Short mmCIF file of C-alpha atoms in Angstrom, two decimals:
data_model
loop_
_atom_site.label_atom_id
_atom_site.label_comp_id
_atom_site.label_asym_id
_atom_site.label_seq_id
_atom_site.Cartn_x
_atom_site.Cartn_y
_atom_site.Cartn_z
CA UNK A 161 93.18 -118.20 36.38
CA UNK A 162 94.31 -118.27 32.75
CA UNK A 163 97.82 -117.53 31.52
CA UNK A 164 98.64 -117.55 27.86
CA UNK A 165 102.33 -116.90 27.22
CA UNK A 166 103.68 -116.40 23.67
CA UNK A 167 101.45 -119.13 22.28
CA UNK A 168 101.70 -120.06 18.60
CA UNK A 169 99.76 -122.70 16.74
CA UNK A 170 99.92 -123.82 13.11
CA UNK A 171 97.46 -126.26 11.54
CA UNK A 172 99.09 -128.82 9.25
CA UNK A 173 98.67 -128.37 5.50
CA UNK A 174 95.57 -130.12 4.16
CA UNK A 175 95.06 -131.72 0.76
CA UNK A 176 94.39 -128.89 -1.71
CA UNK A 177 96.05 -126.23 0.44
CA UNK A 178 99.33 -124.65 -0.57
CA UNK A 179 100.65 -124.04 2.91
CA UNK A 180 100.03 -124.80 6.55
CA UNK A 181 97.71 -122.33 8.27
CA UNK A 182 99.12 -120.30 11.12
CA UNK A 183 96.21 -119.76 13.49
CA UNK A 184 97.99 -118.05 16.41
CA UNK A 185 101.26 -116.14 16.59
CA UNK A 186 102.97 -115.24 19.82
CA UNK A 187 99.72 -114.59 21.69
CA UNK A 188 99.87 -113.59 25.37
CA UNK A 189 97.20 -112.55 27.83
CA UNK A 190 96.16 -113.18 31.41
CA UNK A 191 92.78 -113.56 33.12
CA UNK A 192 93.17 -112.84 36.86
CA UNK A 193 91.00 -114.60 39.49
CA UNK A 194 87.52 -113.07 39.60
CA UNK A 195 88.11 -111.20 36.36
CA UNK A 196 86.00 -111.12 33.23
CA UNK A 197 87.76 -111.10 29.90
CA UNK A 198 86.22 -110.72 26.47
CA UNK A 199 87.91 -112.44 23.54
CA UNK A 200 86.88 -110.79 20.30
CA UNK A 201 87.91 -110.89 16.68
CA UNK A 202 86.64 -111.53 13.18
CA UNK A 203 85.97 -115.02 11.87
CA UNK A 204 89.26 -116.85 11.52
CA UNK A 205 91.04 -114.50 13.92
CA UNK A 206 92.14 -117.35 16.19
CA UNK A 207 89.46 -117.25 18.90
CA UNK A 208 88.42 -120.89 18.54
CA UNK A 209 92.04 -122.03 18.45
CA UNK A 210 92.67 -120.08 21.67
CA UNK A 211 89.67 -121.71 23.36
CA UNK A 212 90.62 -125.19 22.11
CA UNK A 213 94.11 -124.78 23.54
CA UNK A 214 92.64 -123.58 26.85
CA UNK A 215 90.35 -126.61 26.94
CA UNK A 216 93.25 -128.95 26.22
CA UNK A 217 91.82 -130.16 22.90
CA UNK A 218 95.04 -129.18 21.15
CA UNK A 219 98.55 -128.28 22.26
CA UNK A 220 100.40 -125.12 21.28
CA UNK A 221 103.42 -125.49 18.94
CA UNK A 222 105.27 -122.85 20.96
CA UNK A 223 104.66 -120.96 24.19
CA UNK A 224 102.70 -122.07 27.20
CA UNK A 225 99.06 -122.10 28.25
CA UNK A 226 98.10 -122.56 31.93
CA UNK A 227 94.60 -122.87 33.34
CA UNK A 228 94.22 -122.69 37.13
CA UNK A 229 98.01 -122.99 37.28
CA UNK A 230 98.15 -126.30 35.41
CA UNK A 231 98.47 -127.76 31.92
CA UNK A 232 94.99 -127.54 30.36
CA UNK A 233 95.47 -130.98 28.76
CA UNK A 234 95.03 -132.52 32.25
CA UNK A 235 91.44 -133.68 32.70
CA UNK A 236 91.67 -132.70 36.40
CA UNK A 237 91.85 -129.00 35.38
CA UNK A 238 88.58 -129.24 33.48
CA UNK A 239 86.90 -130.48 36.68
CA UNK A 240 87.03 -126.86 37.95
CA UNK A 241 86.04 -125.28 34.63
CA UNK A 242 82.60 -124.81 33.11
CA UNK A 243 82.73 -124.77 29.32
CA UNK A 244 79.98 -123.65 27.01
CA UNK A 245 80.72 -124.58 23.39
CA UNK A 246 79.44 -122.37 20.57
CA UNK A 247 77.07 -125.09 19.38
CA UNK A 248 75.37 -127.52 21.74
CA UNK A 249 77.00 -130.82 20.91
CA UNK A 250 75.60 -133.49 23.20
CA UNK A 251 74.35 -136.74 21.65
CA UNK A 252 70.92 -135.74 20.38
CA UNK A 253 69.10 -138.92 21.39
CA UNK A 254 69.51 -138.14 25.09
CA UNK A 255 66.95 -136.31 27.15
CA UNK A 256 68.02 -133.11 28.87
CA UNK A 257 67.83 -134.87 32.26
CA UNK A 258 69.99 -137.79 31.01
CA UNK A 259 72.55 -135.33 29.65
CA UNK A 260 72.78 -133.50 32.99
CA UNK A 261 73.01 -136.81 34.87
CA UNK A 262 75.93 -137.81 32.62
CA UNK A 263 77.68 -134.49 33.29
CA UNK A 264 77.07 -134.74 37.03
CA UNK A 265 78.36 -138.35 37.17
CA UNK A 266 81.46 -137.39 35.21
CA UNK A 267 82.06 -134.55 37.66
CA UNK A 268 81.90 -136.94 40.60
CA UNK A 269 78.59 -135.64 41.98
CA UNK A 270 76.25 -138.03 43.79
CA UNK A 271 72.71 -138.66 42.51
CA UNK A 272 71.04 -136.38 45.09
CA UNK A 273 73.36 -133.47 44.36
CA UNK A 274 72.88 -133.96 40.62
CA UNK A 275 69.09 -133.99 41.04
CA UNK A 276 69.14 -130.82 43.19
CA UNK A 277 71.51 -128.90 40.92
CA UNK A 278 69.73 -130.05 37.73
CA UNK A 279 66.36 -128.96 39.10
CA UNK A 280 67.70 -125.56 40.16
CA UNK A 281 69.43 -124.82 36.86
CA UNK A 282 66.69 -126.20 34.63
CA UNK A 283 64.13 -124.06 36.49
CA UNK A 284 66.41 -121.01 36.32
CA UNK A 285 66.90 -121.54 32.57
CA UNK A 286 63.22 -122.36 31.96
CA UNK A 287 63.85 -125.92 30.79
CA UNK A 288 62.29 -127.83 33.69
CA UNK A 289 59.15 -128.75 31.72
CA UNK A 290 61.27 -130.03 28.83
CA UNK A 291 63.67 -132.09 30.96
CA UNK A 292 62.42 -135.45 29.67
CA UNK A 293 62.36 -134.47 26.01
CA UNK A 294 65.10 -135.62 23.63
CA UNK A 295 67.67 -132.95 22.79
CA UNK A 296 67.07 -133.50 19.07
CA UNK A 297 63.63 -131.93 19.53
CA UNK A 298 65.06 -128.80 21.21
CA UNK A 299 65.28 -125.46 19.43
CA UNK A 300 68.71 -123.86 19.04
CA UNK A 301 68.06 -121.54 21.98
CA UNK A 302 66.88 -124.42 24.20
CA UNK A 303 70.01 -126.41 23.33
CA UNK A 304 72.12 -123.40 24.23
CA UNK A 305 70.37 -123.08 27.61
CA UNK A 306 70.74 -126.82 28.23
CA UNK A 307 74.47 -126.49 27.53
CA UNK A 308 74.56 -123.61 30.02
CA UNK A 309 73.02 -125.86 32.65
CA UNK A 310 75.67 -128.52 31.89
CA UNK A 311 78.46 -125.95 32.18
CA UNK A 312 77.19 -124.67 35.55
CA UNK A 313 75.87 -127.79 37.28
CA UNK A 314 79.09 -128.36 39.29
CA UNK A 315 79.53 -124.72 40.39
CA UNK A 316 82.84 -124.12 38.54
CA UNK A 317 85.49 -121.56 39.49
CA UNK A 318 86.22 -120.59 35.91
CA UNK A 319 83.76 -120.26 33.03
CA UNK A 320 84.81 -120.40 29.41
CA UNK A 321 81.90 -119.27 27.26
CA UNK A 322 82.08 -119.50 23.49
CA UNK A 323 79.38 -117.31 21.92
CA UNK A 324 76.96 -117.73 24.84
CA UNK A 325 74.22 -115.67 23.11
CA UNK A 326 74.30 -117.78 19.96
CA UNK A 327 70.81 -118.82 18.87
CA UNK A 328 69.01 -116.97 21.64
CA UNK A 329 66.00 -114.72 21.08
CA UNK A 330 66.08 -111.21 22.63
CA UNK A 331 64.40 -112.36 25.86
CA UNK A 332 66.68 -115.38 26.17
CA UNK A 333 69.67 -113.16 25.49
CA UNK A 334 68.65 -110.69 28.18
CA UNK A 335 68.22 -113.58 30.61
CA UNK A 336 71.68 -114.96 29.85
CA UNK A 337 73.22 -111.48 30.20
CA UNK A 338 71.70 -111.19 33.67
CA UNK A 339 72.88 -114.73 34.52
CA UNK A 340 76.46 -113.91 33.49
CA UNK A 341 76.25 -110.74 35.61
CA UNK A 342 75.12 -112.82 38.60
CA UNK A 343 78.00 -115.22 38.06
CA UNK A 344 80.45 -112.35 37.83
CA UNK A 345 79.10 -110.86 41.04
CA UNK A 346 79.44 -114.30 42.68
CA UNK A 347 83.18 -114.05 42.02
CA UNK A 348 83.49 -116.46 39.10
CA UNK A 349 86.26 -115.85 36.58
CA UNK A 350 84.82 -115.64 33.09
CA UNK A 351 86.41 -115.82 29.67
CA UNK A 352 83.81 -114.75 27.21
CA UNK A 353 84.13 -115.06 23.45
CA UNK A 354 81.57 -113.24 21.32
CA UNK A 355 80.90 -111.41 18.08
CA UNK A 356 78.33 -109.26 19.87
CA UNK A 357 80.42 -106.36 21.07
CA UNK A 358 77.50 -104.75 22.91
CA UNK A 359 77.39 -107.77 25.19
CA UNK A 360 81.17 -107.74 25.60
CA UNK A 361 81.03 -104.07 26.59
CA UNK A 362 78.28 -104.76 29.11
CA UNK A 363 79.79 -107.86 30.64
CA UNK A 364 83.56 -107.67 30.65
CA UNK A 365 86.21 -105.55 32.36
CA UNK A 366 88.98 -106.25 29.92
CA UNK A 367 89.35 -107.28 26.35
CA UNK A 368 91.65 -109.17 24.02
CA UNK A 369 91.30 -108.37 20.33
CA UNK A 370 92.62 -111.04 18.00
CA UNK A 371 93.27 -110.36 14.34
CA UNK A 372 94.80 -112.86 11.91
CA UNK A 373 96.20 -114.88 14.79
CA UNK A 374 97.90 -111.96 16.53
CA UNK A 375 96.77 -109.97 19.54
CA UNK A 376 96.08 -106.40 18.45
CA UNK A 377 94.95 -105.18 21.82
CA UNK A 378 94.86 -106.47 25.37
CA UNK A 379 93.55 -104.14 28.06
CA UNK A 380 90.47 -102.45 29.47
CA UNK A 381 87.36 -101.83 27.40
CA UNK A 382 87.45 -98.12 28.25
CA UNK A 383 91.13 -97.92 27.31
CA UNK A 384 90.33 -99.15 23.79
CA UNK A 385 87.42 -96.75 23.43
CA UNK A 386 89.54 -93.80 24.56
CA UNK A 387 92.30 -94.71 22.16
CA UNK A 388 89.96 -93.91 19.28
CA UNK A 389 88.25 -90.87 20.79
CA UNK A 390 88.47 -87.80 18.59
CA UNK A 391 89.10 -84.44 20.15
CA UNK A 392 85.97 -82.82 21.52
CA UNK A 393 83.84 -85.93 20.90
CA UNK A 394 82.49 -88.62 23.18
CA UNK A 395 84.36 -91.96 23.12
CA UNK A 396 83.07 -94.27 20.38
CA UNK A 397 81.21 -97.41 21.36
CA UNK A 398 83.21 -100.61 21.50
CA UNK A 399 82.09 -101.75 18.05
CA UNK A 400 83.39 -98.57 16.34
CA UNK A 401 86.63 -98.72 18.33
CA UNK A 402 87.06 -102.38 17.33
CA UNK A 403 86.47 -101.62 13.63
CA UNK A 404 88.95 -98.72 13.76
CA UNK A 405 91.55 -100.93 15.45
CA UNK A 406 91.20 -103.72 12.87
CA UNK A 407 91.27 -101.25 9.92
CA UNK A 408 94.38 -99.61 11.35
CA UNK A 409 96.04 -103.04 11.54
CA UNK A 410 95.08 -103.88 7.95
CA UNK A 411 96.22 -100.56 6.49
CA UNK A 412 99.21 -100.06 8.76
CA UNK A 413 97.62 -96.90 10.17
CA UNK A 414 97.27 -95.21 6.75
CA UNK A 415 93.90 -93.51 6.13
CA UNK B 1 85.71 -145.89 36.08
CA UNK B 2 82.56 -143.81 36.84
CA UNK B 3 83.21 -141.65 33.79
CA UNK B 4 83.86 -144.65 31.53
CA UNK B 5 80.58 -146.25 32.63
CA UNK B 6 78.67 -142.95 32.34
CA UNK B 7 79.97 -142.47 28.79
CA UNK B 8 79.24 -146.10 27.88
CA UNK B 9 75.69 -145.61 29.19
CA UNK B 10 74.98 -142.52 27.06
CA UNK B 11 76.57 -144.17 24.00
CA UNK B 12 74.25 -147.14 24.56
CA UNK B 13 71.19 -144.93 25.17
CA UNK B 14 71.94 -142.74 22.17
CA UNK B 15 72.43 -145.76 19.91
CA UNK B 16 69.37 -147.57 21.24
CA UNK B 17 67.22 -144.66 20.07
CA UNK B 18 68.61 -144.59 16.53
CA UNK B 19 66.36 -145.75 13.72
CA UNK B 20 69.35 -147.31 11.93
CA UNK B 21 69.99 -149.67 14.85
CA UNK B 22 66.31 -150.63 15.08
CA UNK B 23 66.23 -151.17 11.31
CA UNK B 24 69.22 -153.49 11.52
CA UNK B 25 67.61 -155.38 14.42
CA UNK B 26 64.29 -155.86 12.63
CA UNK B 27 66.06 -156.89 9.39
CA UNK B 28 68.25 -159.45 11.18
CA UNK B 29 65.30 -160.73 13.19
CA UNK B 30 63.25 -161.24 10.03
CA UNK B 31 66.12 -163.13 8.39
CA UNK B 32 66.60 -165.26 11.48
CA UNK B 33 62.92 -166.09 11.70
CA UNK B 34 63.11 -167.13 8.04
CA UNK B 35 65.13 -170.06 9.39
CA UNK B 36 61.76 -171.69 10.16
CA UNK B 37 61.30 -172.27 6.45
CA UNK B 38 64.49 -174.39 6.35
CA UNK B 39 62.56 -177.48 7.25
CA UNK B 40 61.02 -177.44 3.78
CA UNK B 41 64.33 -177.14 1.89
CA UNK B 42 66.83 -179.34 3.69
CA UNK B 43 66.24 -183.06 3.98
CA UNK B 44 69.49 -183.99 5.70
CA UNK B 45 71.71 -182.20 8.14
CA UNK B 46 68.94 -179.75 8.84
CA UNK B 47 70.38 -178.94 12.28
CA UNK B 48 73.74 -177.85 10.85
CA UNK B 49 72.11 -175.77 8.10
CA UNK B 50 69.76 -174.02 10.54
CA UNK B 51 72.53 -173.39 13.09
CA UNK B 52 74.84 -172.02 10.37
CA UNK B 53 72.03 -169.76 9.23
CA UNK B 54 71.33 -168.38 12.73
CA UNK B 55 75.01 -167.68 13.44
CA UNK B 56 75.61 -166.21 9.99
CA UNK B 57 72.79 -163.75 10.57
CA UNK B 58 74.22 -162.82 13.98
CA UNK B 59 77.70 -162.38 12.44
CA UNK B 60 76.26 -160.31 9.58
CA UNK B 61 74.33 -158.11 12.03
CA UNK B 62 77.50 -157.55 14.08
CA UNK B 63 79.49 -156.76 10.95
CA UNK B 64 76.89 -154.31 9.63
CA UNK B 65 76.65 -152.71 13.08
CA UNK B 66 80.43 -152.22 13.20
CA UNK B 67 80.97 -151.09 9.63
CA UNK B 68 77.93 -148.89 9.19
CA UNK B 69 77.05 -147.66 12.66
CA UNK B 70 80.09 -147.86 14.96
CA UNK B 71 82.46 -146.45 12.31
CA UNK B 72 80.18 -143.44 11.89
CA UNK B 73 79.51 -143.01 15.61
CA UNK B 74 83.14 -142.26 16.39
CA UNK B 75 83.69 -139.90 13.43
CA UNK B 76 80.35 -138.18 14.18
CA UNK B 77 81.61 -137.20 17.64
CA UNK B 78 84.58 -135.40 16.11
CA UNK B 79 82.81 -133.87 13.11
CA UNK B 80 79.90 -132.58 15.20
CA UNK B 81 82.10 -131.64 18.14
CA UNK B 82 80.30 -133.99 20.53
CA UNK B 83 83.76 -134.94 21.74
CA UNK B 84 84.27 -131.30 22.87
CA UNK B 85 81.33 -131.51 25.23
CA UNK B 86 82.37 -134.92 26.51
CA UNK B 87 85.99 -133.97 27.18
CA UNK B 88 84.90 -130.73 28.84
CA UNK B 89 82.97 -132.52 31.57
CA UNK B 90 85.86 -133.69 32.21
CA UNK B 91 86.41 -137.05 30.58
CA UNK B 92 90.04 -137.82 29.74
CA UNK B 93 90.88 -139.03 26.26
CA UNK B 94 91.68 -142.50 27.55
CA UNK B 95 88.30 -142.63 29.30
CA UNK B 96 86.67 -141.45 26.07
CA UNK B 97 88.23 -144.32 24.08
CA UNK B 98 87.26 -146.92 26.70
CA UNK B 99 83.77 -145.49 27.33
CA UNK B 100 82.99 -145.27 23.64
CA UNK B 101 84.29 -148.80 22.94
CA UNK B 102 82.36 -150.19 25.91
CA UNK B 103 79.16 -148.34 24.93
CA UNK B 104 79.35 -149.59 21.35
CA UNK B 105 80.08 -153.11 22.55
CA UNK B 106 77.12 -152.96 24.97
CA UNK B 107 74.90 -151.87 22.09
CA UNK B 108 76.20 -154.71 19.92
CA UNK B 109 75.70 -157.12 22.84
CA UNK B 110 72.08 -155.99 23.26
CA UNK B 111 71.46 -156.59 19.58
CA UNK B 112 73.26 -159.93 19.61
CA UNK B 113 71.59 -161.07 22.84
CA UNK B 114 68.15 -160.51 21.33
CA UNK B 115 69.16 -162.26 18.11
CA UNK B 116 70.81 -165.05 20.09
CA UNK B 117 67.65 -165.71 22.13
CA UNK B 118 65.47 -165.75 19.01
CA UNK B 119 68.03 -167.99 17.25
CA UNK B 120 68.08 -170.37 20.20
CA UNK B 121 64.27 -170.48 20.11
CA UNK B 122 64.26 -171.17 16.37
CA UNK B 123 66.73 -174.07 16.73
CA UNK B 124 64.96 -175.55 19.77
CA UNK B 125 61.57 -175.35 18.06
CA UNK B 126 62.96 -177.02 14.92
CA UNK B 127 64.54 -179.84 16.85
CA UNK B 128 61.29 -180.62 18.63
CA UNK B 129 59.15 -180.44 15.53
CA UNK B 130 61.05 -182.81 13.21
CA UNK B 131 62.29 -186.37 13.26
CA UNK B 132 65.44 -186.67 15.45
CA UNK B 133 67.25 -188.32 12.52
CA UNK B 134 67.42 -184.94 10.77
CA UNK B 135 68.58 -182.97 13.83
CA UNK B 136 70.27 -185.45 16.18
CA UNK B 137 72.37 -183.21 18.43
CA UNK B 138 71.92 -179.80 19.93
CA UNK B 139 73.70 -178.32 22.94
CA UNK B 140 72.57 -175.10 24.59
CA UNK B 141 75.96 -174.79 26.35
CA UNK B 142 77.75 -175.02 23.00
CA UNK B 143 75.28 -172.51 21.53
CA UNK B 144 76.29 -170.14 24.35
CA UNK B 145 79.97 -170.82 23.63
CA UNK B 146 79.52 -170.09 19.91
CA UNK B 147 77.64 -166.90 20.83
CA UNK B 148 80.50 -165.92 23.17
CA UNK B 149 83.01 -166.48 20.36
CA UNK B 150 81.01 -164.14 18.16
CA UNK B 151 81.00 -161.48 20.88
CA UNK B 152 84.77 -161.83 21.32
CA UNK B 153 85.21 -161.32 17.56
CA UNK B 154 83.00 -158.21 17.80
CA UNK B 155 85.02 -156.88 20.75
CA UNK B 156 88.19 -157.35 18.70
CA UNK B 157 86.66 -155.55 15.72
CA UNK B 158 85.45 -152.64 17.86
CA UNK B 159 88.89 -152.31 19.48
CA UNK B 160 90.50 -152.24 16.01
CA UNK B 161 87.93 -149.63 15.00
CA UNK B 162 88.91 -147.41 17.96
CA UNK B 163 92.57 -147.83 16.97
CA UNK B 164 91.90 -146.77 13.36
CA UNK B 165 89.74 -143.89 14.62
CA UNK B 166 92.74 -142.68 16.62
CA UNK B 167 95.01 -142.96 13.58
CA UNK B 168 92.71 -141.43 10.96
CA UNK B 169 90.11 -138.68 10.75
CA UNK B 170 86.65 -139.18 9.24
CA UNK B 171 84.37 -142.19 8.87
CA UNK B 172 85.31 -143.19 5.32
CA UNK B 173 89.06 -143.72 5.87
CA UNK B 174 88.25 -145.69 9.03
CA UNK B 175 85.70 -147.80 7.11
CA UNK B 176 88.28 -148.57 4.39
CA UNK B 177 90.87 -149.48 7.02
CA UNK B 178 88.37 -151.76 8.76
CA UNK B 179 87.54 -153.51 5.49
CA UNK B 180 91.26 -153.95 4.74
CA UNK B 181 91.79 -155.26 8.29
CA UNK B 182 88.95 -157.79 7.95
CA UNK B 183 89.95 -158.97 4.47
CA UNK B 184 93.62 -159.30 5.43
CA UNK B 185 92.70 -161.21 8.60
CA UNK B 186 90.47 -163.60 6.67
CA UNK B 187 93.01 -163.95 3.85
CA UNK B 188 96.09 -164.79 5.91
CA UNK B 189 95.06 -168.41 6.67
CA UNK B 190 94.63 -169.02 2.92
CA UNK B 191 98.15 -167.66 2.22
CA UNK B 192 99.51 -169.73 5.12
CA UNK B 193 97.95 -172.90 3.67
CA UNK B 194 99.36 -172.11 0.25
CA UNK B 195 102.87 -171.57 1.67
CA UNK B 196 102.50 -174.81 3.64
CA UNK B 197 101.66 -176.70 0.44
CA UNK B 198 104.63 -175.12 -1.34
CA UNK B 199 106.87 -176.27 1.50
CA UNK B 200 105.45 -179.80 1.28
CA UNK B 201 106.28 -179.83 -2.45
CA UNK B 202 109.90 -178.96 -1.62
CA UNK B 203 109.74 -175.18 -2.19
CA UNK B 204 109.87 -173.77 1.34
CA UNK B 205 109.77 -169.98 1.87
CA UNK B 206 110.65 -169.69 5.58
CA UNK B 207 111.05 -165.88 5.60
CA UNK B 208 107.72 -165.33 3.91
CA UNK B 209 106.09 -167.92 6.17
CA UNK B 210 107.49 -166.09 9.21
CA UNK B 211 106.21 -162.73 7.97
CA UNK B 212 102.74 -164.11 7.22
CA UNK B 213 102.67 -165.85 10.60
CA UNK B 214 103.42 -162.61 12.47
CA UNK B 215 101.04 -160.63 10.28
CA UNK B 216 98.39 -162.86 11.76
CA UNK B 217 99.03 -161.18 15.12
CA UNK B 218 98.21 -157.72 13.68
CA UNK B 219 95.38 -158.97 11.46
CA UNK B 220 93.68 -161.76 13.39
CA UNK B 221 91.32 -164.12 11.65
CA UNK B 222 87.84 -163.81 13.20
CA UNK B 223 87.17 -167.31 11.85
CA UNK B 224 89.16 -168.70 14.80
CA UNK B 225 86.32 -167.58 17.05
CA UNK B 226 83.72 -169.36 14.95
CA UNK B 227 82.52 -172.29 17.09
CA UNK B 228 79.14 -172.81 15.42
CA UNK B 229 80.14 -176.29 14.12
CA UNK B 230 80.14 -177.48 17.73
CA UNK B 231 76.48 -176.50 18.37
CA UNK B 232 74.96 -179.42 16.48
CA UNK B 233 77.83 -181.91 16.92
CA UNK B 234 78.30 -184.57 19.58
CA UNK B 235 82.07 -184.76 18.98
CA UNK B 236 84.46 -183.26 21.53
CA UNK B 237 85.72 -179.75 20.73
CA UNK B 238 89.40 -180.73 20.07
CA UNK B 239 88.19 -183.29 17.50
CA UNK B 240 86.47 -180.43 15.67
CA UNK B 241 89.76 -178.49 15.62
CA UNK B 242 88.44 -175.92 18.13
CA UNK B 243 90.31 -174.50 21.10
CA UNK B 244 87.89 -171.96 22.59
CA UNK B 245 89.88 -171.04 25.72
CA UNK B 246 93.00 -170.11 23.79
CA UNK B 247 91.06 -168.35 20.99
CA UNK B 248 88.97 -166.31 23.47
CA UNK B 249 92.03 -165.38 25.55
CA UNK B 250 93.92 -164.23 22.44
CA UNK B 251 90.92 -162.21 21.24
CA UNK B 252 90.62 -160.43 24.58
CA UNK B 253 94.38 -159.79 24.65
CA UNK B 254 94.19 -158.38 21.12
CA UNK B 255 91.29 -156.09 22.09
CA UNK B 256 93.19 -154.88 25.18
CA UNK B 257 96.37 -154.12 23.19
CA UNK B 258 94.42 -152.38 20.40
CA UNK B 259 92.57 -150.22 22.96
CA UNK B 260 95.83 -149.34 24.75
CA UNK B 261 97.32 -148.22 21.43
CA UNK B 262 94.14 -146.29 20.60
CA UNK B 263 94.40 -144.46 23.95
CA UNK B 264 98.07 -143.62 23.31
CA UNK B 265 97.14 -142.20 19.88
CA UNK B 266 94.15 -140.23 21.21
CA UNK B 267 96.25 -138.71 23.99
CA UNK B 268 98.63 -137.26 21.40
CA UNK B 269 96.31 -136.03 18.69
CA UNK B 270 94.92 -132.52 18.29
CA UNK B 271 91.14 -132.32 18.21
CA UNK B 272 90.37 -129.60 15.65
#
């Protein structure tokens, strides 16, 4: 579904900066069909750059990125992908229904199919009553759920979710966790980027840890936890294993 | 095409609900309606003065719309990552450029159509309420032609705006480029005239004249699409020095080339 082979990306030097910023170095990972992959890292680790390359918003300087076997810069690839950005970014003077109609039209759906899918998703995400309100009046959590509806309206094969729990209250978060589980059980491939490692542990099979633009770890969640298990103790949770991994990388393994 | 139209529609809807656009509309409408008071100030050539006023207000509204709304609308999409959501659904970059340009043009057309109808009403009312000696000629067809010229100038400006938005990042650099583009376009005819006079006095500068002539292709003079003199004149258009067919065709060609270049630039740039 997603292949990332030795990808590097450097941002050009900006006014006031001494050097260009290298955001990704020789990064490689694969998301197989039906798989769920968590992309984690600190701020500035290269997660957003990875997602922007996968969405075709920018091209790698070196290496190759493939989504559904094709160049992600092709708009046709994005037809089969559902993307949830970290912040809801639709024009704010549209109503939720107008926004979904726009998405449906762009995805080649007819009016009846758009209406059916919009009703189903808006009811599922508890936004049906607010469908004719302008997005600028939505709370952060409502905007996030509206963006979810937009990402799912066309029944995509692959979902790329950037911080899907961002701005959600505990109930909303639990609802989205159960929705992602349903999607995973339905056979969707999911790339999931989050700071909330509890959610990553609950929702993903495998994990890619990015640190300062390099991949520190790519493998199963349990594999990472067992790597940092002390003798005679239970494996640490994913958050402790992640912190240990990043500290090891920063100190070169010295205590 | 579906995606271009869908994007143009949401750009139009989004703009139509902005207070800034309504403010501009009400301001321009108030200025246009002030044309009624002209009857008290102008004894002679009232028709020309009133027509100039109506078209100047429409031109000013189009200019303010382009420089203070459209410039920001494009940069806003990038700064607030609206473009991410649009491209994800899945609009290609070329479709984005065309949809955005079309949406902004539709918004400008809505504004200009309303102002045009009010302006037409103002002029018609004036003509019927004063002595024909002060307002002898008025042609609705020529009013429509002058309005069309204004819209072609706006289409050209919006296409140039999309081109600069593809070249530069942020609203302010695009605004400065647009101002430079407008001033250069309006200034070239003056330089051309000056070089012509120098040549007539026996000091020809053929190289410079050639450069200035071709610069006119990159920086067109919107004044060539100004047909308002014809609205209140009975003289044929060629006698007024106007060639609307050629001017409109060149404006549309310019807009098409500028949009094609904007698409080529957008296809290549990284969206951070």
